[in-house]
PDB file of C-alpha atoms in Angstrom:
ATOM      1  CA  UNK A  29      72.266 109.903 242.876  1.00  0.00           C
ATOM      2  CA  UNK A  30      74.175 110.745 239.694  1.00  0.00           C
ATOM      3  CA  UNK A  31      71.914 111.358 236.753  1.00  0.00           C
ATOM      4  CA  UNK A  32      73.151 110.746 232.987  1.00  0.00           C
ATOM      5  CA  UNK A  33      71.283 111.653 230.421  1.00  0.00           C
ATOM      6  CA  UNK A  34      72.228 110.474 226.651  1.00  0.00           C
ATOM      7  CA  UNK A  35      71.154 111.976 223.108  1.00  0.00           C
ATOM      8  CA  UNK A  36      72.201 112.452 220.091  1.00  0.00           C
ATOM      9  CA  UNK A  37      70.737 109.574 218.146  1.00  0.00           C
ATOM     10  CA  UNK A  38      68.878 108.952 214.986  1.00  0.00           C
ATOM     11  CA  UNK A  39      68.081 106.834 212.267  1.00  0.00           C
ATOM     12  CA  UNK A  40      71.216 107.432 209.599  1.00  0.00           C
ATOM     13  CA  UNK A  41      72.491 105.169 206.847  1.00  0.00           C
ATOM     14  CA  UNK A  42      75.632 102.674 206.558  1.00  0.00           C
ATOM     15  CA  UNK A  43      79.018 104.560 206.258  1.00  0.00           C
ATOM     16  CA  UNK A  44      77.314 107.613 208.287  1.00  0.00           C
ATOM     17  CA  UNK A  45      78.817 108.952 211.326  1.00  0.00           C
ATOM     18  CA  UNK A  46      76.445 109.975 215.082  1.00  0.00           C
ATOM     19  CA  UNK A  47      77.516 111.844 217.607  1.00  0.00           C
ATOM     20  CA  UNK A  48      76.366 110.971 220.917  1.00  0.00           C
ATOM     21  CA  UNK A  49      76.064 112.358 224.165  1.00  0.00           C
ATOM     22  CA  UNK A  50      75.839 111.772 227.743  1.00  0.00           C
ATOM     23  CA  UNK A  51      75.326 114.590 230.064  1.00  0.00           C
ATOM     24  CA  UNK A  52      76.164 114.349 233.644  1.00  0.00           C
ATOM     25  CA  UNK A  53      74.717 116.129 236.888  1.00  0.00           C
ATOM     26  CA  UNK A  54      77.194 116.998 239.648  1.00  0.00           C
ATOM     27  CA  UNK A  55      80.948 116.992 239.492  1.00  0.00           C
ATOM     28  CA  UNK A  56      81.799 113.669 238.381  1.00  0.00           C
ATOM     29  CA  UNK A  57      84.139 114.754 235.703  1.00  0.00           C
ATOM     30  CA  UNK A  58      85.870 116.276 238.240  1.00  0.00           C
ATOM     31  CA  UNK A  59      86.856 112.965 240.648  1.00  0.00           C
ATOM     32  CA  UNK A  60      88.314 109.922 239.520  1.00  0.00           C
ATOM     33  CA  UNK A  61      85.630 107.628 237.444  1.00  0.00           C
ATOM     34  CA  UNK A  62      84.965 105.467 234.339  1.00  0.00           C
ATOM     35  CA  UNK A  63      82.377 106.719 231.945  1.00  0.00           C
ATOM     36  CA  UNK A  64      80.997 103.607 229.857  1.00  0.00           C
ATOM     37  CA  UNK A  65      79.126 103.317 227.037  1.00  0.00           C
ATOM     38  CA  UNK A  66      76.781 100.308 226.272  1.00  0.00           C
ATOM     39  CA  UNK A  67      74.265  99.192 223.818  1.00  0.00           C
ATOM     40  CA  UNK A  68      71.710  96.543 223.287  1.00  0.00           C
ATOM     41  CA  UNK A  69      70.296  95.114 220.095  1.00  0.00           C
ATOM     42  CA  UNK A  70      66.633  93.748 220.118  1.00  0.00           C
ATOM     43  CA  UNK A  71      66.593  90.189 221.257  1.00  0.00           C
ATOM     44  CA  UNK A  72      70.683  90.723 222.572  1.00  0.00           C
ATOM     45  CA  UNK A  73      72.080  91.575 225.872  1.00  0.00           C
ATOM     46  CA  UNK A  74      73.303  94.560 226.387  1.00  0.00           C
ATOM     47  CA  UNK A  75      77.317  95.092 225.401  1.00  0.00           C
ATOM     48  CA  UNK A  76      80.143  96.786 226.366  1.00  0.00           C
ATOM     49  CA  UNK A  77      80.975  99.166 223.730  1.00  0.00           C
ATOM     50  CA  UNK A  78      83.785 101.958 224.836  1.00  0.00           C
ATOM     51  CA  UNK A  79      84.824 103.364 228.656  1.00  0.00           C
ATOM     52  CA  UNK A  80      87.179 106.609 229.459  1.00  0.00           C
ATOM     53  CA  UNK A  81      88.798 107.434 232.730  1.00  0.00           C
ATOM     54  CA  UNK A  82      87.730 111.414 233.434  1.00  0.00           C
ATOM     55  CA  UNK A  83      91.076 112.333 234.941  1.00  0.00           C
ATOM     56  CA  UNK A  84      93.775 110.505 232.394  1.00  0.00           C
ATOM     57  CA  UNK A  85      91.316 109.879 229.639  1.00  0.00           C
ATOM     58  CA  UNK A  86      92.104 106.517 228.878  1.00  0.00           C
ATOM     59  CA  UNK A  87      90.331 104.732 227.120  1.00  0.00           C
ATOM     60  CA  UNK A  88      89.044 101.399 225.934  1.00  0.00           C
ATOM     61  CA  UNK A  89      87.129 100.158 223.082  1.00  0.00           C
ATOM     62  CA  UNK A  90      84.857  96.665 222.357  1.00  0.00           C
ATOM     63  CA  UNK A  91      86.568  95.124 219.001  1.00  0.00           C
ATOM     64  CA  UNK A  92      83.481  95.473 216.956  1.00  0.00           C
ATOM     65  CA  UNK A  93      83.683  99.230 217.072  1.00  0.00           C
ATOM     66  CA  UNK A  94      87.399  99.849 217.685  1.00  0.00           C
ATOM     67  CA  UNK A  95      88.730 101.991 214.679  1.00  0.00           C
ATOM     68  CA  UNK A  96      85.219 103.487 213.996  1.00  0.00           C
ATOM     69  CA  UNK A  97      84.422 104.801 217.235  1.00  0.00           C
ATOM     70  CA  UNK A  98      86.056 107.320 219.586  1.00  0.00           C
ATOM     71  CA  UNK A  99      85.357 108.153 223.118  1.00  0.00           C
ATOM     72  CA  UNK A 100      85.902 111.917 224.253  1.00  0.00           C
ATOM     73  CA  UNK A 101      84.991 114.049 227.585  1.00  0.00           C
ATOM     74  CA  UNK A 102      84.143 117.712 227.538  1.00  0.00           C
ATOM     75  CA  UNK A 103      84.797 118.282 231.549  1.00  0.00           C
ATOM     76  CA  UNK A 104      83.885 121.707 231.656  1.00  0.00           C
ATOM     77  CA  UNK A 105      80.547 120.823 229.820  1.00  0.00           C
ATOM     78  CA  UNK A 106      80.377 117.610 231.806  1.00  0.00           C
ATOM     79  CA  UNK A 107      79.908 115.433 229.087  1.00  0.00           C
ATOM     80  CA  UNK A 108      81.196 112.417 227.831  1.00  0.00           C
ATOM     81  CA  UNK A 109      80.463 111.449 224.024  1.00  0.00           C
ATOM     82  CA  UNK A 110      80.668 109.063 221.637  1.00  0.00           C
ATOM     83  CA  UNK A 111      81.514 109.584 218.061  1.00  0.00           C
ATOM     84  CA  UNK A 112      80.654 106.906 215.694  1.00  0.00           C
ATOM     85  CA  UNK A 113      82.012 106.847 212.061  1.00  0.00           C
ATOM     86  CA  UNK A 114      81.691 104.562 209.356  1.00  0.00           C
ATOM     87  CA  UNK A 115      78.355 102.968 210.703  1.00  0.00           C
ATOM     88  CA  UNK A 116      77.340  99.765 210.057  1.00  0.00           C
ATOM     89  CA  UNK A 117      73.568  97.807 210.006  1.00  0.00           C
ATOM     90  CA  UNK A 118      75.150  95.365 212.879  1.00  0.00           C
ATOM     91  CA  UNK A 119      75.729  99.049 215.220  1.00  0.00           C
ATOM     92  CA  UNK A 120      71.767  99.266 215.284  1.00  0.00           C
ATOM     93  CA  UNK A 121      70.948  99.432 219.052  1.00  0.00           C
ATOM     94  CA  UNK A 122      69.715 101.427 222.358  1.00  0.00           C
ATOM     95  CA  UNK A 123      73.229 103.189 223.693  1.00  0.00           C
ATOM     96  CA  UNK A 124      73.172 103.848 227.258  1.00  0.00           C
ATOM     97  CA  UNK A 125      76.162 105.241 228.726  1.00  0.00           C
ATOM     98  CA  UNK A 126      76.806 104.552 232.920  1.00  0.00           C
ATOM     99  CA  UNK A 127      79.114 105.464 235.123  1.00  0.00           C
ATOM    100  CA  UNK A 128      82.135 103.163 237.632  1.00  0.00           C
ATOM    101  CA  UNK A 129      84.557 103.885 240.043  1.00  0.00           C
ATOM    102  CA  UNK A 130      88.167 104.002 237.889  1.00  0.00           C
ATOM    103  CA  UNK A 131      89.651 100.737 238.093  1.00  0.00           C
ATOM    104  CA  UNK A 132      86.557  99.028 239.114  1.00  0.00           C
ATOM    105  CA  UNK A 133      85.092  95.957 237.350  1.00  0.00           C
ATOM    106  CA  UNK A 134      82.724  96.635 234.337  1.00  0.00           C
ATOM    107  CA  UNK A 135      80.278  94.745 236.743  1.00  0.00           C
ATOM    108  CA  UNK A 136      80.153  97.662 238.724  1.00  0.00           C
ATOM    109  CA  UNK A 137      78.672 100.509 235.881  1.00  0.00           C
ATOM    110  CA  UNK A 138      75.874 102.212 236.742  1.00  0.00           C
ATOM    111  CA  UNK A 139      73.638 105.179 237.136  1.00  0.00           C
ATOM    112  CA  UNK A 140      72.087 104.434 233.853  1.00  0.00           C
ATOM    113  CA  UNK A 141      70.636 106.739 231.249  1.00  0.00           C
ATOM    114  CA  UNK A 142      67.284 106.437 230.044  1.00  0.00           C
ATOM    115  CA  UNK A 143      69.143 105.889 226.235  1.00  0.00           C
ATOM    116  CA  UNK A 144      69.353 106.746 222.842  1.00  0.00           C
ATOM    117  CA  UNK A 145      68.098 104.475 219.708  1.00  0.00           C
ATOM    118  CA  UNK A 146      71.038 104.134 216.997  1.00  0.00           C
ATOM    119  CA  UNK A 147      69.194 102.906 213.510  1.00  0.00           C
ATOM    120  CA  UNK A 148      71.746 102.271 210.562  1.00  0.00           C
ATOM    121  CA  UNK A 149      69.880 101.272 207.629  1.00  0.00           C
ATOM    122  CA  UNK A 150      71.702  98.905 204.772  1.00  0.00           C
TER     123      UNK A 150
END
């Protein structure tokens, strides 16, 4: 089974930017998939939050974070990350990134990481 493994997280302040990261086992980047990335708040189900195809890299972004976030894949590195500018309190969760079949449902993510705390203090 495909293992994904996410870091790159911390505790920064409001108007900071993260980096994260979400190594993959195997040759995923290789084939035709979705790489997602999710997060959950205490006390909040978890959310979509951005997705990119590995072969045509497009992507898609959750409103909240679209304009302030940016999905990217390093295929040779087989990694997908997230960089996160302009951070904001609300953006305080565990991100867990996953992996789909392109053109699956969202419903269909998974392979989970084990997940990364985000803290944005105010």
């Amino acid at each position: 089974q495909l293992a994904l493994v996410e870091s790159g997280g911390g505790l920064v302040q409001a108007g900071d930017s993260l980096r994260l990261s979400c190594a993959t086992s195997g040759r995923t980047l290789l084939t035709y998939y979705t790489m997602g990335w999710f997060r959950q708040a205490p006390g909040k189900e978890r959310e979509f939050v951005a997705a990119i195809e590995t072969r045509a890299g497009n992507t898609a972004y959750a409103d909240s974070v679209k304009g302030r976030f940016t999905a990217s894949i390093n295929s040779a590195r087989n990694t997908v990350y997230l960089q996160m500018n302009s951070l904001k309190p609300e953006d305080t969760a565990v991100y867990y990134c996953a992996v789909k079949r392109a053109g699956a449902p969202r419903t269909e993510f998974g392979s989970w990481g084990q997940g990364t705390q985000v803290t944005v203090s105010s």
